[in-house]
CSV table of C-alpha atoms (C1' of nucleotides) in Angstrom, one decimal:
chain,number,residue,atom,x,y,z
S,1,UNK,CA,0.3,-0.1,-0.2
S,2,UNK,CA,1.3,3.7,-0.3
S,3,UNK,CA,-1.4,5.5,1.6
S,4,UNK,CA,0.1,9.2,3.3
S,5,UNK,CA,1.9,8.7,6.4
S,6,UNK,CA,1.7,11.6,8.5
S,7,UNK,CA,4.8,10.2,10.4
S,8,UNK,CA,5.9,8.0,8.3
S,9,UNK,CA,9.7,6.8,9.0
S,10,UNK,CA,10.4,8.6,12.1
S,11,UNK,CA,11.5,6.7,13.9
S,12,UNK,CA,14.8,6.2,12.9
S,13,UNK,CA,15.2,10.2,12.6
S,14,UNK,CA,14.0,11.2,16.1
S,15,UNK,CA,15.1,11.9,19.6
S,16,UNK,CA,14.9,8.8,20.7
S,17,UNK,CA,12.9,9.5,24.8
S,18,UNK,CA,14.4,7.7,28.0
S,19,UNK,CA,12.2,6.6,30.9
S,20,UNK,CA,13.4,9.3,34.0
S,21,UNK,CA,15.8,8.8,36.1
S,22,UNK,CA,15.0,8.5,40.1
S,23,UNK,CA,17.4,11.6,41.3
S,24,UNK,CA,18.0,12.7,45.1
S,25,UNK,CA,18.1,16.2,46.6
S,26,UNK,CA,22.0,16.1,45.7
S,27,UNK,CA,21.8,15.0,42.7
S,28,UNK,CA,20.1,18.2,41.4
S,29,UNK,CA,22.2,20.3,43.5
S,30,UNK,CA,25.4,19.0,41.1
S,31,UNK,CA,23.7,19.1,38.4
S,32,UNK,CA,23.0,23.1,39.2
S,33,UNK,CA,26.7,23.9,40.2
S,34,UNK,CA,27.2,22.7,36.7
S,35,UNK,CA,24.8,24.2,34.5
S,36,UNK,CA,26.2,27.5,36.8
S,37,UNK,CA,29.8,26.8,35.8
S,38,UNK,CA,30.4,23.3,34.3
S,39,UNK,CA,34.6,24.1,34.7
S,40,UNK,CA,34.3,24.0,38.0
S,41,UNK,CA,36.6,21.4,40.2
S,42,UNK,CA,35.5,18.7,41.4
S,43,UNK,CA,36.7,19.5,44.9
S,44,UNK,CA,35.0,23.1,45.1
S,45,UNK,CA,31.5,21.0,44.5
S,46,UNK,CA,32.4,18.6,46.9
S,47,UNK,CA,33.2,21.3,49.3
S,48,UNK,CA,29.7,23.5,48.2
S,49,UNK,CA,27.7,20.4,48.7
S,50,UNK,CA,29.3,18.9,51.8
S,51,UNK,CA,30.6,15.5,50.8
S,52,UNK,CA,34.0,14.5,49.2
S,53,UNK,CA,36.1,15.3,46.1
S,54,UNK,CA,35.2,10.9,45.5
S,55,UNK,CA,31.9,11.3,45.8
S,56,UNK,CA,31.1,13.7,43.8
S,57,UNK,CA,33.4,12.1,40.7
S,58,UNK,CA,31.2,8.9,41.7
S,59,UNK,CA,27.8,11.1,41.3
S,60,UNK,CA,28.9,12.7,38.1
S,61,UNK,CA,29.7,9.3,36.4
S,62,UNK,CA,26.5,7.5,37.5
S,63,UNK,CA,24.7,11.2,36.3
S,64,UNK,CA,26.9,10.3,32.6
S,65,UNK,CA,25.9,6.0,32.7
S,66,UNK,CA,21.9,7.4,33.3
S,67,UNK,CA,22.6,9.8,30.3
S,68,UNK,CA,21.1,12.4,32.6
S,69,UNK,CA,24.7,14.1,31.5
S,70,UNK,CA,25.3,14.4,28.0
S,71,UNK,CA,28.2,16.0,27.9
S,72,UNK,CA,29.8,19.7,29.1
S,73,UNK,CA,30.2,22.6,26.4
S,74,UNK,CA,30.6,26.3,26.1
S,75,UNK,CA,28.3,29.4,26.0
S,76,UNK,CA,29.4,31.4,23.2
S,77,UNK,CA,28.2,35.2,22.1
S,78,UNK,CA,27.4,34.2,18.4
S,79,UNK,CA,27.4,37.8,18.0
S,80,UNK,CA,31.1,38.0,18.9
S,81,UNK,CA,31.5,35.7,16.3
S,82,UNK,CA,29.9,37.1,13.6
S,83,UNK,CA,26.4,35.5,13.4
S,84,UNK,CA,24.2,37.4,15.3
S,85,UNK,CA,21.7,37.1,13.3
S,86,UNK,CA,18.4,33.5,14.2
S,87,UNK,CA,15.4,32.7,11.9
S,88,UNK,CA,12.6,30.5,12.3
S,89,UNK,CA,11.4,28.3,9.3
S,90,UNK,CA,8.3,27.2,9.4
S,91,UNK,CA,7.9,23.9,6.9
S,92,UNK,CA,5.2,22.4,4.8
S,93,UNK,CA,6.6,18.6,3.2
S,94,UNK,CA,4.8,17.7,-0.2
S,95,UNK,CA,2.4,14.9,0.8
S,96,UNK,CA,3.4,11.2,1.1
S,97,UNK,CA,7.2,12.3,1.8
S,98,UNK,CA,8.4,11.3,5.0
S,99,UNK,CA,8.5,14.2,7.2
S,100,UNK,CA,12.1,12.1,8.9
S,101,UNK,CA,14.1,11.9,6.2
S,102,UNK,CA,13.2,15.9,5.3
S,103,UNK,CA,13.9,16.4,9.3
S,104,UNK,CA,17.5,14.5,9.1
S,105,UNK,CA,18.5,16.4,6.1
S,106,UNK,CA,17.5,19.8,7.5
S,107,UNK,CA,19.5,18.4,10.9
S,108,UNK,CA,23.2,18.0,8.5
S,109,UNK,CA,23.2,22.1,8.0
S,110,UNK,CA,25.5,23.3,10.3
S,111,UNK,CA,23.4,26.5,11.0
S,112,UNK,CA,20.3,24.3,11.8
S,113,UNK,CA,20.0,24.5,15.5
S,114,UNK,CA,16.8,22.1,15.5
S,115,UNK,CA,14.1,20.5,13.8
S,116,UNK,CA,10.7,19.5,15.2
S,117,UNK,CA,7.9,18.3,13.8
S,118,UNK,CA,5.3,20.5,15.0
S,119,UNK,CA,1.0,20.6,15.6
S,120,UNK,CA,-1.0,23.1,14.3
S,121,UNK,CA,-0.9,24.8,10.4
S,122,UNK,CA,2.7,23.1,9.6
S,123,UNK,CA,4.3,20.5,9.6
S,124,UNK,CA,7.7,21.4,11.3
S,125,UNK,CA,9.3,24.5,12.9
S,126,UNK,CA,13.1,24.7,12.2
S,127,UNK,CA,15.6,27.1,14.1
S,128,UNK,CA,18.8,28.2,12.0
S,129,UNK,CA,21.9,31.0,12.7
S,130,UNK,CA,22.8,32.9,10.3
S,131,UNK,CA,25.8,35.4,9.7
S,132,UNK,CA,23.3,38.0,7.8
S,133,UNK,CA,20.2,38.0,5.4
S,134,UNK,CA,23.1,36.9,2.8
S,135,UNK,CA,23.6,34.7,4.4
S,136,UNK,CA,20.3,33.7,5.2
S,137,UNK,CA,19.1,33.7,1.7
S,138,UNK,CA,21.9,31.5,0.0
S,139,UNK,CA,20.8,28.8,3.1
S,140,UNK,CA,17.8,28.8,1.9
S,141,UNK,CA,17.2,29.0,-2.1
S,142,UNK,CA,21.0,26.6,-2.1
S,143,UNK,CA,20.4,23.8,1.1
S,144,UNK,CA,16.8,24.4,2.5
S,145,UNK,CA,14.8,24.4,-1.2
S,146,UNK,CA,16.7,22.3,-2.9
S,147,UNK,CA,15.8,18.9,-0.4
S,148,UNK,CA,12.9,17.0,-1.7
S,149,UNK,CA,9.6,17.3,-0.1
S,150,UNK,CA,9.4,20.2,0.6
S,151,UNK,CA,6.7,22.0,-0.6
S,152,UNK,CA,6.7,25.1,1.4
S,153,UNK,CA,8.8,27.3,3.5
S,154,UNK,CA,8.0,30.8,5.3
S,155,UNK,CA,10.9,32.7,7.6
S,156,UNK,CA,10.4,34.5,10.6
S,157,UNK,CA,13.1,37.0,11.3
S,158,UNK,CA,14.9,37.7,14.9
S,159,UNK,CA,13.8,41.1,15.6
S,160,UNK,CA,15.3,40.7,19.1
S,161,UNK,CA,16.2,38.7,21.5
S,162,UNK,CA,15.8,38.0,25.4
S,163,UNK,CA,18.8,39.5,27.1
S,164,UNK,CA,20.5,35.4,27.5
S,165,UNK,CA,19.5,33.8,30.7
S,166,UNK,CA,20.6,30.0,31.9
S,167,UNK,CA,17.5,28.1,31.0
S,168,UNK,CA,19.1,24.6,32.4
S,169,UNK,CA,20.0,26.3,36.1
S,170,UNK,CA,16.6,28.0,36.2
S,171,UNK,CA,14.6,25.0,34.9
S,172,UNK,CA,17.0,22.3,38.0
S,173,UNK,CA,16.5,25.3,40.6
S,174,UNK,CA,13.0,25.2,40.0
S,175,UNK,CA,12.9,21.0,40.1
S,176,UNK,CA,15.3,21.5,43.2
S,177,UNK,CA,11.5,23.4,44.6
S,178,UNK,CA,9.4,21.1,44.4
S,179,UNK,CA,11.9,18.5,46.0
S,180,UNK,CA,12.9,20.3,48.6
S,181,UNK,CA,10.8,23.5,49.4
W,1,UNK,CA,2.3,61.0,23.6
W,2,UNK,CA,0.8,58.3,23.4
W,3,UNK,CA,1.2,56.4,20.1
W,4,UNK,CA,1.5,53.1,19.2
W,5,UNK,CA,5.8,52.0,19.8
W,6,UNK,CA,5.3,48.9,17.8
W,7,UNK,CA,9.1,48.0,19.2
W,8,UNK,CA,8.9,50.3,21.9
W,9,UNK,CA,10.9,50.1,25.1
W,10,UNK,CA,12.6,47.2,23.5
W,11,UNK,CA,16.2,48.1,24.3
W,12,UNK,CA,16.1,47.8,28.4
W,13,UNK,CA,14.7,44.4,27.5
W,14,UNK,CA,16.4,43.0,24.6
W,15,UNK,CA,19.5,41.3,24.1
W,16,UNK,CA,23.0,44.2,23.5
W,17,UNK,CA,24.3,43.4,20.3
W,18,UNK,CA,28.2,43.3,20.0
W,19,UNK,CA,30.7,44.0,17.6
W,20,UNK,CA,32.9,41.0,16.5
W,21,UNK,CA,35.8,39.9,17.9
W,22,UNK,CA,38.7,39.2,15.5
W,23,UNK,CA,40.2,35.8,15.9
W,24,UNK,CA,42.7,32.9,14.8
W,25,UNK,CA,42.1,29.5,13.1
W,26,UNK,CA,44.0,28.9,16.5
W,27,UNK,CA,41.1,29.7,18.9
W,28,UNK,CA,38.7,28.9,16.7
W,29,UNK,CA,40.0,25.1,16.8
W,30,UNK,CA,40.2,26.0,21.1
W,31,UNK,CA,36.5,26.7,21.4
W,32,UNK,CA,35.8,23.6,18.9
W,33,UNK,CA,37.4,21.6,21.3
W,34,UNK,CA,36.0,23.1,24.5
W,35,UNK,CA,32.7,22.8,22.5
W,36,UNK,CA,33.2,19.4,22.5
W,37,UNK,CA,34.0,18.6,25.8
W,38,UNK,CA,34.1,21.5,28.0
W,39,UNK,CA,35.6,19.6,30.8
W,40,UNK,CA,38.4,19.4,29.0
W,41,UNK,CA,41.9,20.1,30.8
W,42,UNK,CA,44.0,22.5,29.2
W,43,UNK,CA,46.8,21.0,29.3
W,44,UNK,CA,44.8,17.9,26.8
W,45,UNK,CA,43.7,21.3,25.0
W,46,UNK,CA,47.5,22.3,24.8
W,47,UNK,CA,48.7,18.9,23.0
W,48,UNK,CA,46.1,19.0,20.6
W,49,UNK,CA,46.9,22.5,19.7
W,50,UNK,CA,50.0,21.9,19.7
W,51,UNK,CA,51.2,25.1,22.3
W,52,UNK,CA,51.7,25.3,26.3
W,53,UNK,CA,48.9,25.0,28.6
W,54,UNK,CA,49.8,28.4,30.0
W,55,UNK,CA,49.3,29.6,26.4
W,56,UNK,CA,46.6,28.3,25.9
W,57,UNK,CA,45.3,29.5,29.5
W,58,UNK,CA,45.9,32.7,28.6
W,59,UNK,CA,44.0,32.1,24.9
W,60,UNK,CA,40.8,31.4,27.4
W,61,UNK,CA,40.9,34.4,29.3
W,62,UNK,CA,41.3,36.9,26.7
W,63,UNK,CA,38.1,35.0,24.8
W,64,UNK,CA,36.4,35.1,28.3
W,65,UNK,CA,37.5,39.3,28.1
W,66,UNK,CA,36.6,39.9,24.6
W,67,UNK,CA,33.0,38.6,25.7
W,68,UNK,CA,33.0,35.4,22.3
W,69,UNK,CA,32.9,32.8,26.1
W,70,UNK,CA,29.7,33.8,28.3
W,71,UNK,CA,30.4,30.6,30.8
W,72,UNK,CA,31.4,26.7,30.5
W,73,UNK,CA,27.5,24.8,30.6
W,74,UNK,CA,26.0,20.9,30.7
W,75,UNK,CA,24.1,19.2,27.8
W,76,UNK,CA,21.6,17.2,29.8
W,77,UNK,CA,18.6,15.1,28.5
W,78,UNK,CA,15.4,16.6,29.3
W,79,UNK,CA,13.5,13.6,28.6
W,80,UNK,CA,15.9,11.8,31.3
W,81,UNK,CA,15.1,14.4,33.6
W,82,UNK,CA,11.2,14.3,33.4
W,83,UNK,CA,11.1,17.2,31.2
W,84,UNK,CA,10.1,16.0,27.6
W,85,UNK,CA,8.2,18.0,26.2
W,86,UNK,CA,8.5,20.7,24.1
W,87,UNK,CA,6.4,23.7,22.8
W,88,UNK,CA,6.4,26.6,21.1
W,89,UNK,CA,4.0,29.8,21.3
W,90,UNK,CA,3.3,32.6,19.1
W,91,UNK,CA,2.9,35.8,21.1
W,92,UNK,CA,0.3,38.3,19.8
W,93,UNK,CA,0.3,41.5,21.6
W,94,UNK,CA,-2.1,44.7,22.2
W,95,UNK,CA,-2.3,47.5,20.5
W,96,UNK,CA,-0.1,49.9,22.9
W,97,UNK,CA,2.3,47.7,25.4
W,98,UNK,CA,6.2,47.5,25.3
W,99,UNK,CA,6.4,44.5,23.8
W,100,UNK,CA,10.0,44.5,26.0
W,101,UNK,CA,8.1,44.1,29.1
W,102,UNK,CA,5.8,41.2,28.2
W,103,UNK,CA,9.3,40.1,27.4
W,104,UNK,CA,10.7,40.2,30.5
W,105,UNK,CA,7.9,38.8,32.1
W,106,UNK,CA,7.7,35.7,30.0
W,107,UNK,CA,11.4,35.1,30.1
W,108,UNK,CA,11.5,35.7,34.0
W,109,UNK,CA,9.3,31.8,33.6
W,110,UNK,CA,12.3,29.4,34.1
W,111,UNK,CA,10.2,26.8,31.8
W,112,UNK,CA,10.9,29.6,28.9
W,113,UNK,CA,13.9,28.9,26.8
W,114,UNK,CA,13.3,31.4,24.5
W,115,UNK,CA,11.8,34.4,23.9
W,116,UNK,CA,12.2,36.3,20.0
W,117,UNK,CA,9.8,39.2,19.0
W,118,UNK,CA,9.7,38.6,15.0
W,119,UNK,CA,8.6,39.4,11.5
W,120,UNK,CA,5.9,37.9,10.7
W,121,UNK,CA,2.4,37.3,11.0
W,122,UNK,CA,3.1,37.1,14.6
W,123,UNK,CA,4.7,39.2,17.7
W,124,UNK,CA,6.9,37.1,19.6
W,125,UNK,CA,7.9,33.3,19.4
W,126,UNK,CA,8.1,31.7,23.4
W,127,UNK,CA,10.0,28.3,23.4
W,128,UNK,CA,9.0,26.5,26.5
W,129,UNK,CA,9.7,22.9,28.1
W,130,UNK,CA,7.4,21.6,30.2
W,131,UNK,CA,7.3,17.5,32.5
W,132,UNK,CA,3.9,17.0,30.0
W,133,UNK,CA,0.0,18.8,28.9
W,134,UNK,CA,-1.0,19.5,32.3
W,135,UNK,CA,2.0,21.4,33.4
W,136,UNK,CA,1.8,23.3,29.7
W,137,UNK,CA,-2.1,23.9,30.2
W,138,UNK,CA,-0.9,25.2,33.6
W,139,UNK,CA,2.1,27.3,32.8
W,140,UNK,CA,-0.7,28.6,30.7
W,141,UNK,CA,-3.4,29.5,32.1
W,142,UNK,CA,-1.3,30.8,35.6
W,143,UNK,CA,1.2,32.7,33.9
W,144,UNK,CA,1.3,33.1,30.6
W,145,UNK,CA,-1.9,34.9,30.0
W,146,UNK,CA,-1.7,36.2,33.2
W,147,UNK,CA,0.7,39.2,31.8
W,148,UNK,CA,-0.7,41.7,30.8
W,149,UNK,CA,-0.8,43.7,27.2
W,150,UNK,CA,-0.9,39.4,25.7
W,151,UNK,CA,-3.6,39.7,23.5
W,152,UNK,CA,-3.9,36.5,22.0
W,153,UNK,CA,-1.1,32.8,21.8
W,154,UNK,CA,-1.0,29.7,19.6
W,155,UNK,CA,0.2,26.3,20.7
W,156,UNK,CA,2.8,24.3,18.5
W,157,UNK,CA,3.4,21.3,20.4
W,158,UNK,CA,6.5,19.2,19.2
W,159,UNK,CA,5.3,15.9,18.2
W,160,UNK,CA,9.4,14.8,16.6
W,161,UNK,CA,12.2,15.8,17.0
W,162,UNK,CA,15.6,15.8,15.5
W,163,UNK,CA,18.6,13.5,17.5
W,164,UNK,CA,20.1,16.1,19.7
W,165,UNK,CA,23.0,17.5,18.0
W,166,UNK,CA,26.3,19.7,19.3
W,167,UNK,CA,25.3,22.9,16.3
W,168,UNK,CA,27.6,24.8,18.6
W,169,UNK,CA,30.8,22.6,17.2
W,170,UNK,CA,29.4,21.8,13.3
W,171,UNK,CA,29.6,26.2,13.4
W,172,UNK,CA,32.2,26.0,14.3
W,173,UNK,CA,33.9,24.0,12.5
W,174,UNK,CA,32.3,25.7,9.5
W,175,UNK,CA,34.4,28.4,10.2
W,176,UNK,CA,37.5,26.4,10.8
W,177,UNK,CA,36.8,24.9,7.6
W,178,UNK,CA,36.0,29.0,5.2
W,179,UNK,CA,39.4,30.6,7.6
W,180,UNK,CA,41.6,27.1,6.3
W,181,UNK,CA,40.2,25.5,3.6
U,1,DC,C1',30.5,7.2,51.9
U,2,DT,C1',35.4,8.4,53.6
U,3,DT,C1',40.3,9.1,53.9
U,4,DG,C1',45.3,9.5,52.3
U,5,DA,C1',48.8,9.2,48.8
U,6,DA,C1',50.3,9.1,44.2
U,7,DA,C1',49.7,11.0,39.7
U,8,DT,C1',48.1,15.0,36.9
U,9,DA,C1',46.6,19.5,35.9
U,10,DA,C1',47.3,24.8,37.1
U,11,DT,C1',49.2,29.2,37.9
U,12,DG,C1',52.5,32.3,38.6
U,13,DA,C1',57.5,34.3,37.2
U,14,DA,C1',60.9,34.8,35.0
U,15,DT,C1',62.6,35.4,30.4
U,16,DG,C1',63.0,34.1,25.0
U,17,DA,C1',61.3,35.4,19.8
M,1,DT,C1',52.7,40.5,22.2
M,2,DC,C1',52.6,36.1,22.6
M,3,DA,C1',55.1,32.3,23.8
M,4,DT,C1',58.0,28.7,27.0
M,5,DT,C1',59.9,26.3,30.9
M,6,DC,C1',60.0,25.6,35.3
M,7,DA,C1',58.4,25.5,40.1
M,8,DT,C1',55.0,26.1,43.3
M,9,DT,C1',49.8,25.3,44.4
M,10,DA,C1',45.7,22.3,43.5
M,11,DT,C1',43.0,19.1,41.6
M,12,DT,C1',41.5,14.1,40.3
M,13,DT,C1',42.2,9.5,41.1
M,14,DC,C1',43.3,5.0,43.0
M,15,DA,C1',43.5,2.0,47.4
M,16,DA,C1',42.1,0.8,51.5
M,17,DG,C1',38.2,0.4,55.0
DNA sequence: CTTGAAATAATGAATGA
DNA sequence: TCATTCATTATTTCAAG
């Protein structure tokens, strides 16, 4: 058969869900401290948490094994790096095309920070980071619109963004509040 | 006077633009290595870059001073933490309301990861991370819709996301390719 | 989880290209 | 200015309890 599969073949392309890990308050505090400064020493972490450095190392290793910690990154000022512009593209896929495949093609572009299949009027939301309008235009013409199955895109350009905030820290702080009020 | 200011009062609430820093290929390589694993030792960085550890420390300090490096963070698996759901809200502001103020109110919510004022049919795009549909409903009713000046919101729920990728690394690798092909 | 010793890493001074 | 080496201080890691 050859019917339309709205989410057909997504499985291989999308992130796979994970069962929530059971973490105690110390784990969350540890993650909070790391989210504020991931280069903090285990010794400093140990001091803040009131435990020994090896105990901290053990917990970090366990959080890695559990898949809670995926890695450590650097927060960069993209304006200072010459990539000040964010745009969102809404993508509508042609009937009968695998959205998962389109998602993968989009995700391969270095400028693409996120691809999500969403409910509502359009099929996908794509977040891209570019140097300027010329870069955005070239990205659309040379890369995005070349992807088979993309029927239509609309571009929303960012005119102003909020001051950068550390969402990870805020969400973790919120989780800690719910655990021990 | 009391005319409508479409972007009125944004200045105090939005991120301020920064002049691009002039970075050499070594700086970009350094940032690339940090973006892959921000907890790598300066010694390892020095080995990879073919220089001494103090030289690496100097460069990192300078990149901090230049505002290129804003900090270091931990990449978490939010599904494993019990926050698997992302939604995008489009927000339309009432006439005469300061969008900058609405942006600040939204950014104060821990669930809000990003607020952008965009071109196109709506005024703002808001990215939120929640535990489940109940959490999203409560966030909308108790928090978002209580913000003065918000006239209308529409919610796009994420049905599938791409596999997590390190955009920072990819963009930096792309920048390095342009500097030294 | 702890302590304490051994291995590794970061930092600062002095200095050279 | 930018990097180096070396000495000192700090941190991580490992073994044992």
